Short mmCIF file of N, CA and C in Angstrom, two decimals:
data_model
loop_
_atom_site.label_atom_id
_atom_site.label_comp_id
_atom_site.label_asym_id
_atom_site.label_seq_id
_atom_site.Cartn_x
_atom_site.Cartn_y
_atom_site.Cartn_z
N UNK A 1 -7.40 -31.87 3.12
CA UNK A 1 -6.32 -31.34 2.28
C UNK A 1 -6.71 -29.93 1.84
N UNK A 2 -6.04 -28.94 2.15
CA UNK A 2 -6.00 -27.74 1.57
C UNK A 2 -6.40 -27.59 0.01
N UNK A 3 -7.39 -27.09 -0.26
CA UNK A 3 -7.89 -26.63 -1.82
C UNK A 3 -6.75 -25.69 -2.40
N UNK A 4 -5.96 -24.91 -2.34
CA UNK A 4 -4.85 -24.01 -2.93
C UNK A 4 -3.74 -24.67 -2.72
N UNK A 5 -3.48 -24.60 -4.07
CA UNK A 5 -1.95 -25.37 -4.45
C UNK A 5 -0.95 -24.11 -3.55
N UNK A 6 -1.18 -22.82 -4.38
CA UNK A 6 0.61 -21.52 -3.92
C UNK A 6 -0.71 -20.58 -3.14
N UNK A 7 -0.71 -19.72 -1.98
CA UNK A 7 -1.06 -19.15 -1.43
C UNK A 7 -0.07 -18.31 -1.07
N UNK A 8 -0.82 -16.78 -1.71
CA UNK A 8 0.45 -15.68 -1.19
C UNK A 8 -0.14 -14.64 -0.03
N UNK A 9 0.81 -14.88 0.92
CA UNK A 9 0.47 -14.10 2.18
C UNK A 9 0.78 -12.64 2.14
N UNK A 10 0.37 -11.80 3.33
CA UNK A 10 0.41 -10.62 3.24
C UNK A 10 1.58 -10.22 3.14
N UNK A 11 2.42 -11.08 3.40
CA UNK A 11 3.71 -10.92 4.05
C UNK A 11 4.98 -10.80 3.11
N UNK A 12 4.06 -10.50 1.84
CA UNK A 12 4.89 -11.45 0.58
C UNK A 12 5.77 -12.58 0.83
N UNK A 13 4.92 -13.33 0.91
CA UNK A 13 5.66 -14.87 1.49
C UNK A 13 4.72 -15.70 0.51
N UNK A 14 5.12 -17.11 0.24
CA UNK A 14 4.31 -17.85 -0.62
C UNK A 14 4.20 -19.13 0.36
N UNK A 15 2.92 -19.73 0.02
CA UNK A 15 3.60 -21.28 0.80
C UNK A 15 2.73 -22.16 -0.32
N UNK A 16 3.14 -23.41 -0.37
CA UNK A 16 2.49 -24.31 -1.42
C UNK A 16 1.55 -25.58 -0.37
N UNK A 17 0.61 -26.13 -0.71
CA UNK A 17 0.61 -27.23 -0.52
C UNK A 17 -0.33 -28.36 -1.82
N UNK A 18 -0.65 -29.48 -0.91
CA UNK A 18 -0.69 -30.57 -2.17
C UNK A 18 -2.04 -30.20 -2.61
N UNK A 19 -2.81 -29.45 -2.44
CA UNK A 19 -4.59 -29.55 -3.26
C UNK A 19 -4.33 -29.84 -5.00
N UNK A 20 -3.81 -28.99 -5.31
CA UNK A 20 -4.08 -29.04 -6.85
C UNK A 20 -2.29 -29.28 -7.69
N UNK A 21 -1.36 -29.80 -6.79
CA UNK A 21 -0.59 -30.41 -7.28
C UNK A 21 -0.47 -31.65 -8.19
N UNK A 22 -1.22 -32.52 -7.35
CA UNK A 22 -1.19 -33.74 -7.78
C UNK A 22 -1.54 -33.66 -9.33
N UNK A 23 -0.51 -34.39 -10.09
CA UNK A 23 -0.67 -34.60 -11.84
C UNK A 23 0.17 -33.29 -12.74
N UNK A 24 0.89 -32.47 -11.51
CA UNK A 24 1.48 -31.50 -12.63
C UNK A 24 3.06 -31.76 -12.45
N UNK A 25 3.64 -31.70 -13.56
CA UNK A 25 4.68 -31.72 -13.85
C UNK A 25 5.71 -30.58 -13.29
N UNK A 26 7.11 -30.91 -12.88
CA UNK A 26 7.71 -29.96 -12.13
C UNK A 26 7.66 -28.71 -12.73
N UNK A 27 7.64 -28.92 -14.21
CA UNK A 27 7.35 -27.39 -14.81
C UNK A 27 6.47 -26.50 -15.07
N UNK A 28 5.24 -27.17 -14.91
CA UNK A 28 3.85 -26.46 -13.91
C UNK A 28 3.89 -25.90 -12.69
N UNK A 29 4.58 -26.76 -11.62
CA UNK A 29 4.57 -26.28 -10.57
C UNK A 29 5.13 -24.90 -10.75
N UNK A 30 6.46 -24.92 -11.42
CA UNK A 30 7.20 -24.16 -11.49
C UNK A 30 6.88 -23.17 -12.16
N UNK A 31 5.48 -23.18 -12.83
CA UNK A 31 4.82 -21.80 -13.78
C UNK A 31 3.97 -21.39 -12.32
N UNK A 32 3.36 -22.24 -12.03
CA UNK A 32 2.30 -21.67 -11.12
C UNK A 32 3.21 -20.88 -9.30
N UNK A 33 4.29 -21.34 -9.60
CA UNK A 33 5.07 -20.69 -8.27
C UNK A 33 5.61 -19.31 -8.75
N UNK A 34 6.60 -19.71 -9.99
CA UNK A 34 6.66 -18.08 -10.61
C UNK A 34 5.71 -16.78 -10.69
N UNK A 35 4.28 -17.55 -10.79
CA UNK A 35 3.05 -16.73 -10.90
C UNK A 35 3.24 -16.04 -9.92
N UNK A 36 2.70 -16.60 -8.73
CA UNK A 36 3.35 -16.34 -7.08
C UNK A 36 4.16 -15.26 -7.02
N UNK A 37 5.38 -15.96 -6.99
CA UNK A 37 6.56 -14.65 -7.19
C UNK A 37 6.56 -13.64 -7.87
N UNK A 38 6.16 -13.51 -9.25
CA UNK A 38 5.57 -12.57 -9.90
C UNK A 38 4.82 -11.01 -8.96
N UNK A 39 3.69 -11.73 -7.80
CA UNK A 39 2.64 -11.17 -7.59
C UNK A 39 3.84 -10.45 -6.81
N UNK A 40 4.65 -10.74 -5.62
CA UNK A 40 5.86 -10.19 -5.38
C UNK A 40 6.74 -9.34 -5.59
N UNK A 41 7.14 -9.47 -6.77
CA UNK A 41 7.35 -8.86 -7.66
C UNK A 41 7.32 -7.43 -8.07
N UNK A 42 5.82 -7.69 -8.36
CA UNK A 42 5.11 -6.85 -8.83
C UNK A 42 4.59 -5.69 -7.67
N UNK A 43 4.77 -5.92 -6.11
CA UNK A 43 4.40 -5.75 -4.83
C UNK A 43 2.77 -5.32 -5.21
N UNK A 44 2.24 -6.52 -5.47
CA UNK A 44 0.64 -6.29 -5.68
C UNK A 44 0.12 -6.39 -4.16
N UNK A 45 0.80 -6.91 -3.47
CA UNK A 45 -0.10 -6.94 -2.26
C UNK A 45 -0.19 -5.39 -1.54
N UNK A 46 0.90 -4.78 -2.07
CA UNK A 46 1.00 -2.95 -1.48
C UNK A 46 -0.10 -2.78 -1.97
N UNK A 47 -0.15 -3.09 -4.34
CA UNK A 47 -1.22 -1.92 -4.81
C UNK A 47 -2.56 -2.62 -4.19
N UNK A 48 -2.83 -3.81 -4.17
CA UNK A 48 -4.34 -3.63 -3.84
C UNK A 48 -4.27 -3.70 -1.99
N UNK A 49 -3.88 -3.02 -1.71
CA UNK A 49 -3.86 -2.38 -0.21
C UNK A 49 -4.45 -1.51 -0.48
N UNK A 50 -3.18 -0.72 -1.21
CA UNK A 50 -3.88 1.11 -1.49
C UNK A 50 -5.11 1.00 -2.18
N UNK A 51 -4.93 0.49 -3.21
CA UNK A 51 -6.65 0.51 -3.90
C UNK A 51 -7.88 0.03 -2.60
N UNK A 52 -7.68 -0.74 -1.92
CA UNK A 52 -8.78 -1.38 -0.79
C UNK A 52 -8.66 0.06 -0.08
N UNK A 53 -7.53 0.63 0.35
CA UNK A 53 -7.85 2.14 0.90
C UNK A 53 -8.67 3.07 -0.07
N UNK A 54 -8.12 3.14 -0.90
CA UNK A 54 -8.81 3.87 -1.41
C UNK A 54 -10.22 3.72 -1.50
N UNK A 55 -10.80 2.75 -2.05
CA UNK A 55 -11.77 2.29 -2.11
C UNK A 55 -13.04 2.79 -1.12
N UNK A 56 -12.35 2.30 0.55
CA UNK A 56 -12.92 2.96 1.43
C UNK A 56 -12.87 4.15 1.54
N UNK A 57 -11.79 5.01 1.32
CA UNK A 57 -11.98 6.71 1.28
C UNK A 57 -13.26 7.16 0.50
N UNK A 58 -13.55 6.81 -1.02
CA UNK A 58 -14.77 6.77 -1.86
C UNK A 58 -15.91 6.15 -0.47
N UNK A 59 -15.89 5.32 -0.18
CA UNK A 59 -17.35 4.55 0.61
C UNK A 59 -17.58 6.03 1.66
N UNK A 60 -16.69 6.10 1.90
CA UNK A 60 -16.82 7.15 3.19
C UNK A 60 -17.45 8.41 2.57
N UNK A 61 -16.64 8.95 2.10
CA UNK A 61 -16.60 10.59 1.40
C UNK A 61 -17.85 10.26 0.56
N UNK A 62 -18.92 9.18 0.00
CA UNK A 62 -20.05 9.08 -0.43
C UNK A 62 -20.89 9.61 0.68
N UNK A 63 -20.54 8.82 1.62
CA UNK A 63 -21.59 9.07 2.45
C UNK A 63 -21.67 10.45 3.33
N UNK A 64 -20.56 10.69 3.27
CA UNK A 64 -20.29 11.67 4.07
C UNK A 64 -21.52 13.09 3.27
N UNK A 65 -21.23 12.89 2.10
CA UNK A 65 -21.72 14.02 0.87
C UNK A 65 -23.38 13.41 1.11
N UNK A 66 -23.67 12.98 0.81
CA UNK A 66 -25.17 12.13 0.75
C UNK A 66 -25.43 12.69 2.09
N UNK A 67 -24.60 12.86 3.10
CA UNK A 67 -25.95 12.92 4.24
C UNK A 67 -25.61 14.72 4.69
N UNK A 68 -24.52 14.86 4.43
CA UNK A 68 -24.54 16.57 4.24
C UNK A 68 -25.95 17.28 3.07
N UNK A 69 -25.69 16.05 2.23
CA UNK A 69 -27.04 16.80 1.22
C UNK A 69 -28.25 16.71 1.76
N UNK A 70 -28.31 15.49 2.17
CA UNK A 70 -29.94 15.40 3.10
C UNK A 70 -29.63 16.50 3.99
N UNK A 71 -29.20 17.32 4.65
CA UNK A 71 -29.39 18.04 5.83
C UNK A 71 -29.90 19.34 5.29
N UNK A 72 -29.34 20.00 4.25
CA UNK A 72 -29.69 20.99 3.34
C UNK A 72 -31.61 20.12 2.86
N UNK A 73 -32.16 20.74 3.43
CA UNK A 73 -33.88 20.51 2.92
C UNK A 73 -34.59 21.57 2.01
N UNK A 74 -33.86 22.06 1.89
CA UNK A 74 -34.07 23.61 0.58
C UNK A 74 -34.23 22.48 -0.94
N UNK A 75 -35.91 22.56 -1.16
CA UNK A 75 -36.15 21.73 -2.22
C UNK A 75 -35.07 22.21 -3.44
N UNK A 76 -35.11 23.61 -3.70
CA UNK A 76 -34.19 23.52 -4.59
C UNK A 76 -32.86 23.20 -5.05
N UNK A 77 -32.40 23.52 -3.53
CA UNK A 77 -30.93 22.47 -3.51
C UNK A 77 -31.06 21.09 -4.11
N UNK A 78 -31.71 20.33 -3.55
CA UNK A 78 -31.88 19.60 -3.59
C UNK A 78 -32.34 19.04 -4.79
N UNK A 79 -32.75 19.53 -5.62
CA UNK A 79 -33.20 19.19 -7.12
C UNK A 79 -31.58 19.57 -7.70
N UNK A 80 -30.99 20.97 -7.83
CA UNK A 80 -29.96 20.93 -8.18
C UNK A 80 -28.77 20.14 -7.94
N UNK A 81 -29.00 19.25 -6.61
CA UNK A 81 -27.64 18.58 -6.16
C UNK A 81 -28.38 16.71 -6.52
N UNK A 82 -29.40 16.68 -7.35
CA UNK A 82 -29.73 15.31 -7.61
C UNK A 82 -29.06 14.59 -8.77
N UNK A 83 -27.95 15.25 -9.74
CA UNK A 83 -26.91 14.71 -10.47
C UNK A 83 -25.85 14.06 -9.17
N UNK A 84 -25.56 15.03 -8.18
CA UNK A 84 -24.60 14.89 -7.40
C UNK A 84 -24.76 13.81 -6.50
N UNK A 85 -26.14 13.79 -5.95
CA UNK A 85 -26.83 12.71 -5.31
C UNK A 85 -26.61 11.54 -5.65
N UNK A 86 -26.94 11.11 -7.01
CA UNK A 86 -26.78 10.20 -7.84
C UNK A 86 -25.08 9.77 -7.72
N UNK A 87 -24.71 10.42 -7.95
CA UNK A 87 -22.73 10.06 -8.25
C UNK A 87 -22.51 9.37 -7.26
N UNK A 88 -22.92 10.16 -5.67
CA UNK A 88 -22.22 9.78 -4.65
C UNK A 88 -22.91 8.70 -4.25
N UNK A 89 -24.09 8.51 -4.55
CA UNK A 89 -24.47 6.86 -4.48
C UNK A 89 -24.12 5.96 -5.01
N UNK A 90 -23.53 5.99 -6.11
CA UNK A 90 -22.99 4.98 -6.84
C UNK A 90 -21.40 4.65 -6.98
N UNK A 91 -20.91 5.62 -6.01
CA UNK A 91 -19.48 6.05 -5.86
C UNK A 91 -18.85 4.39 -5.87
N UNK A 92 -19.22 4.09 -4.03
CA UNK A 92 -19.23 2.90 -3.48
C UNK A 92 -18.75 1.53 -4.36
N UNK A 93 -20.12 1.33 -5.75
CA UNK A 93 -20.51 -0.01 -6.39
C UNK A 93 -19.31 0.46 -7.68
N UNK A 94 -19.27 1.74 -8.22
CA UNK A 94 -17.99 1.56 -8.81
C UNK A 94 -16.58 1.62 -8.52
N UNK A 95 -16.45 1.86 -7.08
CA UNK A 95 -14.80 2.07 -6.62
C UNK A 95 -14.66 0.41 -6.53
N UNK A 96 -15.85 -0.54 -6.04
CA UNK A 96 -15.17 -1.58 -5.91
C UNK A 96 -15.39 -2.41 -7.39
N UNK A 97 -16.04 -2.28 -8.36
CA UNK A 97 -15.93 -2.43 -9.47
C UNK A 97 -14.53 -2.20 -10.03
N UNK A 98 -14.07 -0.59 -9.85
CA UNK A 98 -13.08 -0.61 -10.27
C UNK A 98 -11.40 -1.49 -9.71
N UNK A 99 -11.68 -1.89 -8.12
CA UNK A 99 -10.80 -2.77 -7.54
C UNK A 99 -11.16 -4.26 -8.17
N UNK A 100 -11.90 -4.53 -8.53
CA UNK A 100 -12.03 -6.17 -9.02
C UNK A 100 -11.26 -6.17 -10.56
N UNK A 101 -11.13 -4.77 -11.50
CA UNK A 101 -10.82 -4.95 -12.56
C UNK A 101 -9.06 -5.02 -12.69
N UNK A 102 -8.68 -3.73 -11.37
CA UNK A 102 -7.51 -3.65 -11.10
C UNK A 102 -6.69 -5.43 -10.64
N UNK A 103 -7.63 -5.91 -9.57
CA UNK A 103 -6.93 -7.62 -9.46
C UNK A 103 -6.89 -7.98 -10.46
N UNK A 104 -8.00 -7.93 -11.64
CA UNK A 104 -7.94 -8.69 -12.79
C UNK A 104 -6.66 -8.37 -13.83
N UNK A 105 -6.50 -7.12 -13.84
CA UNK A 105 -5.17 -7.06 -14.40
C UNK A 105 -3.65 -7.23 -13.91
N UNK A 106 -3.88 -7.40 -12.61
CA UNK A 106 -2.99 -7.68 -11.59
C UNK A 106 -2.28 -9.06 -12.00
N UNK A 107 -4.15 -9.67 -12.15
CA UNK A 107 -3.46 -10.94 -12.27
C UNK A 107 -2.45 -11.58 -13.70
N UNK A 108 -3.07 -11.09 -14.88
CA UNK A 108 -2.68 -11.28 -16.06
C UNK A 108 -1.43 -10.50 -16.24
N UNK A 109 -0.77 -9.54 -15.48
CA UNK A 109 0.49 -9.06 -15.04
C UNK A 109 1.55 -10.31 -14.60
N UNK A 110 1.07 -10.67 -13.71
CA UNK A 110 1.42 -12.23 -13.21
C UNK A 110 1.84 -12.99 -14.05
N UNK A 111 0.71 -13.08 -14.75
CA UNK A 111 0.96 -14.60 -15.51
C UNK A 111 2.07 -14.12 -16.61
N UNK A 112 1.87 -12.94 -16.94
CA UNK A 112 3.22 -12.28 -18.00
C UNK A 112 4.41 -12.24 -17.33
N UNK A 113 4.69 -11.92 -15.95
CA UNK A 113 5.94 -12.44 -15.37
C UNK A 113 6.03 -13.77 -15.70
N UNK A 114 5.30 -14.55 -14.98
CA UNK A 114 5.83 -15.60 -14.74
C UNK A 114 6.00 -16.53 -16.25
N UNK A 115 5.59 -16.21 -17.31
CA UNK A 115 5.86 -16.11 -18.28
C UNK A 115 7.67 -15.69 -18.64
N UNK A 116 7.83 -14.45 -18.58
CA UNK A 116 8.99 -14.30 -18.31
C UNK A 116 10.36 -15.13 -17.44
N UNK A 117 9.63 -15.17 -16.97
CA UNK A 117 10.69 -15.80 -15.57
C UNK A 117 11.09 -17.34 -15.84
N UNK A 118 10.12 -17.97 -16.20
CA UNK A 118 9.66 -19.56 -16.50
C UNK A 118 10.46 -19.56 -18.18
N UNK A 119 9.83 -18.71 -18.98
CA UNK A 119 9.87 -18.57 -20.90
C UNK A 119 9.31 -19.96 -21.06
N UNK A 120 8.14 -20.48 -20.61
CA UNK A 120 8.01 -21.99 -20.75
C UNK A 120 6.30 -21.93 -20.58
N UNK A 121 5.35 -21.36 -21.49
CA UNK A 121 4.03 -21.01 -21.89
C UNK A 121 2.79 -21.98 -21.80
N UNK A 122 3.63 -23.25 -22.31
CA UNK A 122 3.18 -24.67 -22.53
C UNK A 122 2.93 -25.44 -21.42
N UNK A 123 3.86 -24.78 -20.58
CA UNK A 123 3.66 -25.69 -18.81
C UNK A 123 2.87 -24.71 -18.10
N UNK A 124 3.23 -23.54 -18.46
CA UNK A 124 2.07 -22.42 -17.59
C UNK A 124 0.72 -22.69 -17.93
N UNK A 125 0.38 -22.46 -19.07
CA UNK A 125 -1.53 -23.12 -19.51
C UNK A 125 -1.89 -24.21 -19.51
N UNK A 126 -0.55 -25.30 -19.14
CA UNK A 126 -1.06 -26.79 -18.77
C UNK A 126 -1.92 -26.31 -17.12
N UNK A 127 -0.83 -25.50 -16.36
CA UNK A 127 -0.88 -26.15 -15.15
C UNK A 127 -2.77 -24.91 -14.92
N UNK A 128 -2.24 -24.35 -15.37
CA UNK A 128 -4.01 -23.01 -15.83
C UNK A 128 -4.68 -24.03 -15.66
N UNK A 129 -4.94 -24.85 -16.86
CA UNK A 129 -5.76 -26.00 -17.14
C UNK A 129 -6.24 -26.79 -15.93
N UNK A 130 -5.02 -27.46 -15.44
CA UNK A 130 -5.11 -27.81 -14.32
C UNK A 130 -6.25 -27.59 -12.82
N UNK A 131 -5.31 -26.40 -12.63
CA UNK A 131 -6.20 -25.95 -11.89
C UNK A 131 -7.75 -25.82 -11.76
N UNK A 132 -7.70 -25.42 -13.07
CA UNK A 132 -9.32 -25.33 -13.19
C UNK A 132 -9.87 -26.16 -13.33
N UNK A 133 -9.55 -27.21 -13.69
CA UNK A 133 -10.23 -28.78 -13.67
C UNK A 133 -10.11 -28.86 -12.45
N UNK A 134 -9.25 -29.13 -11.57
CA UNK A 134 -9.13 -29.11 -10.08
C UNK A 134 -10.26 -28.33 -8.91
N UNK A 135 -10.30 -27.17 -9.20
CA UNK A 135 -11.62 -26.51 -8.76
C UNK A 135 -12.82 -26.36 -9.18
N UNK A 136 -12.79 -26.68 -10.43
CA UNK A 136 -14.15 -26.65 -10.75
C UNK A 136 -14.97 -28.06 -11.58
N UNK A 137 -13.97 -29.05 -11.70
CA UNK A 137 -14.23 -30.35 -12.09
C UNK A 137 -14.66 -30.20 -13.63
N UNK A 138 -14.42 -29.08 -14.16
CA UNK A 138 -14.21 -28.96 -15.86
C UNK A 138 -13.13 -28.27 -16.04
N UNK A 139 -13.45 -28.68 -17.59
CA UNK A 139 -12.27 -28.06 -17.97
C UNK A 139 -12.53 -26.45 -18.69
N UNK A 140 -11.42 -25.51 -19.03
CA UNK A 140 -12.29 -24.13 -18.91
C UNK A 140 -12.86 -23.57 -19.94
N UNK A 141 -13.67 -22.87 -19.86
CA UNK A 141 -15.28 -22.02 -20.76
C UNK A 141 -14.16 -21.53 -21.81
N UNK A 142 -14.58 -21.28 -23.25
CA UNK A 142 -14.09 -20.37 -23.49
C UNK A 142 -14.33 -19.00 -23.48
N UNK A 143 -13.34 -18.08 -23.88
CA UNK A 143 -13.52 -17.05 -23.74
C UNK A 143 -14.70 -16.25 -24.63
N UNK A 144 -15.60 -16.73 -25.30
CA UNK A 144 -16.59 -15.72 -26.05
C UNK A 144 -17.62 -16.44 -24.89
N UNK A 145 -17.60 -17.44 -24.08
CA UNK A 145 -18.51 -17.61 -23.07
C UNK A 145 -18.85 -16.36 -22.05
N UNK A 146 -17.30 -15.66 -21.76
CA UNK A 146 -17.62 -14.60 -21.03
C UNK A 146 -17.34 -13.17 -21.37
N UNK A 147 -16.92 -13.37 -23.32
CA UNK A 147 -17.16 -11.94 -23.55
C UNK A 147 -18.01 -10.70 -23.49
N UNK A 148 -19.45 -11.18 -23.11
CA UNK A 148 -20.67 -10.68 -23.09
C UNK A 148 -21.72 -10.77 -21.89
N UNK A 149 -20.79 -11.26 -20.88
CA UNK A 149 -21.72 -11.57 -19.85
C UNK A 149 -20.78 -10.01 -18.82
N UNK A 150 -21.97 -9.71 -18.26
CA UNK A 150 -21.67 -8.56 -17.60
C UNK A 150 -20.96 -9.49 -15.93
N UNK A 151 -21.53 -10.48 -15.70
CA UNK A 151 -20.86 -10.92 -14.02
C UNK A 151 -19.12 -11.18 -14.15
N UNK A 152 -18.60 -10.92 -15.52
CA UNK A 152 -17.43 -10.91 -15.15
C UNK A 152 -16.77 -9.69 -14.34
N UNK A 153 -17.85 -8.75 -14.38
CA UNK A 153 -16.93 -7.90 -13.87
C UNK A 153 -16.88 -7.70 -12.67
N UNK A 154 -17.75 -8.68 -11.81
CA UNK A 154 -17.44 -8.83 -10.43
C UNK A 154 -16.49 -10.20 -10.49
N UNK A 155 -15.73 -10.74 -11.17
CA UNK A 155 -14.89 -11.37 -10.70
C UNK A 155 -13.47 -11.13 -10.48
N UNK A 156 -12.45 -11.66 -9.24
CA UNK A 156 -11.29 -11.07 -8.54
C UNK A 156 -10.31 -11.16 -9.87
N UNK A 157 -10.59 -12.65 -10.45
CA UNK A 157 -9.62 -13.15 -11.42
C UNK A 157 -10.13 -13.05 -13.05
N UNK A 158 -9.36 -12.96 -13.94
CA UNK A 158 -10.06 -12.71 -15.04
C UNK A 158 -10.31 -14.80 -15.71
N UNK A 159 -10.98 -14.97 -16.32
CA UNK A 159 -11.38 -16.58 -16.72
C UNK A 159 -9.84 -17.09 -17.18
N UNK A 160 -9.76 -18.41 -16.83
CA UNK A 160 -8.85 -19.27 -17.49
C UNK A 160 -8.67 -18.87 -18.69
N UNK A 161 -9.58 -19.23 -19.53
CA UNK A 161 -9.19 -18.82 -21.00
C UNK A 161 -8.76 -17.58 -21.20
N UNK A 162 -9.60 -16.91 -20.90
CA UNK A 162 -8.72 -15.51 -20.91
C UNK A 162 -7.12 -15.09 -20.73
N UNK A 163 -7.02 -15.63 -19.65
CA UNK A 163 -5.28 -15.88 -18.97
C UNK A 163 -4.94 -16.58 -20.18
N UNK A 164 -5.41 -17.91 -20.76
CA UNK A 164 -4.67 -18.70 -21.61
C UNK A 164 -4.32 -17.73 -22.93
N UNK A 165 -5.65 -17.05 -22.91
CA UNK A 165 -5.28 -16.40 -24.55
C UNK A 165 -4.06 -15.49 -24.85
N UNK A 166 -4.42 -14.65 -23.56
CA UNK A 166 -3.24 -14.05 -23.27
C UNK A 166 -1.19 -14.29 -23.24
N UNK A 167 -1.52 -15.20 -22.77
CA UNK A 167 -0.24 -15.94 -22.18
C UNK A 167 0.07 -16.36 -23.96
N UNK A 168 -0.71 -16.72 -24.68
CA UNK A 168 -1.14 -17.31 -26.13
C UNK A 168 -0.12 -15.98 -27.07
N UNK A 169 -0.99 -15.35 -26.80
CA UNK A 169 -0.69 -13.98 -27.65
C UNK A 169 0.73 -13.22 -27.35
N UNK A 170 1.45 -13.28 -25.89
CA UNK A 170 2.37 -12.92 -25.28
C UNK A 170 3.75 -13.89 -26.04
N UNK A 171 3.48 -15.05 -26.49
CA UNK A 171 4.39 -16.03 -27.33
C UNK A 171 4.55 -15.86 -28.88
N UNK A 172 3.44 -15.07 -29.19
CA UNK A 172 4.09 -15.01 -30.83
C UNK A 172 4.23 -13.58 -30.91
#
């Protein structure tokens, strides 16, 4: 059985199947498909295209600079261009830093559509819930669990709770 309940294709197309259905109510489903549509919507699959381009333009144009600088062997260049050195090495680890933060708000964009679309908050953070019991066989951390931990910021999605608080705060 397929692990993903809504899977959105490149194509902006959605398709569902049964992984993490089972136990939600039609008006879960119906938060977690809006989500979906939302992403649609929103034509997130264009922006994080362009951002994944972009991304690579930075990987490239790092390197490109980094090895133009190595070719210049004039120590003093080379002391003067070691701020620059530095940047373009690290170009890379923050362009895609900065694409994991962009999904992350991508996603909580989402859940504020589908918020919208649904106006039904209670079935959207049920089916949140859900899910995450579903994939991860608990139920979810809260959020001061990952206010302080730096590995969130390599993650695509921002935490359940997080989404929940949000979605929380978006109702009153």
């Amino acid at each position: 059985m397929n692990e993903a309940l809504v899977e959105k294709t490149d194509n902006d197309a959605c398709f569902a199947s049964h992984g993490g259905v089972d136990g939600m109510t039609r008006e879960e489903i119906a938060g977690i498909l809006a989500h979906e549509v939302a992403h649609i919507r929103n034509n997130d699959t264009w922006t994080m295209s362009w951002a994944t381009t972009l991304r690579r333009a930075i990987d490239w144009t790092s390197l490109a600079g980094l090895a133009l600088l190595r070719t210049r062997h004039n120590h003093g260049a080379m002391r003067a261009n070691r701020h620059l050195a530095t940047l373009l090495s690290a170009a890379p680890t923050l362009g895609q830093l900065l694409g994991l933060a962009l999904s992350r708000v991508r996603e909580l964009d989402a859940d504020a559509t589908a918020l919208e679309l649904t106006g039904d908050s209670r079935a959207l953070i049920a089916a949140l819930d859900k899910l995450e019991r579903h994939h991860t066989g608990s139920a979810p951390m809260a959020v001061s669990a990952f206010g302080h931990d730096p590995m969130r910021l390599l993650r695509s999605h921002p935490a359940t709770s997080e989404r929940v608080g949000t979605l929380l705060n978006l109702t009153f």
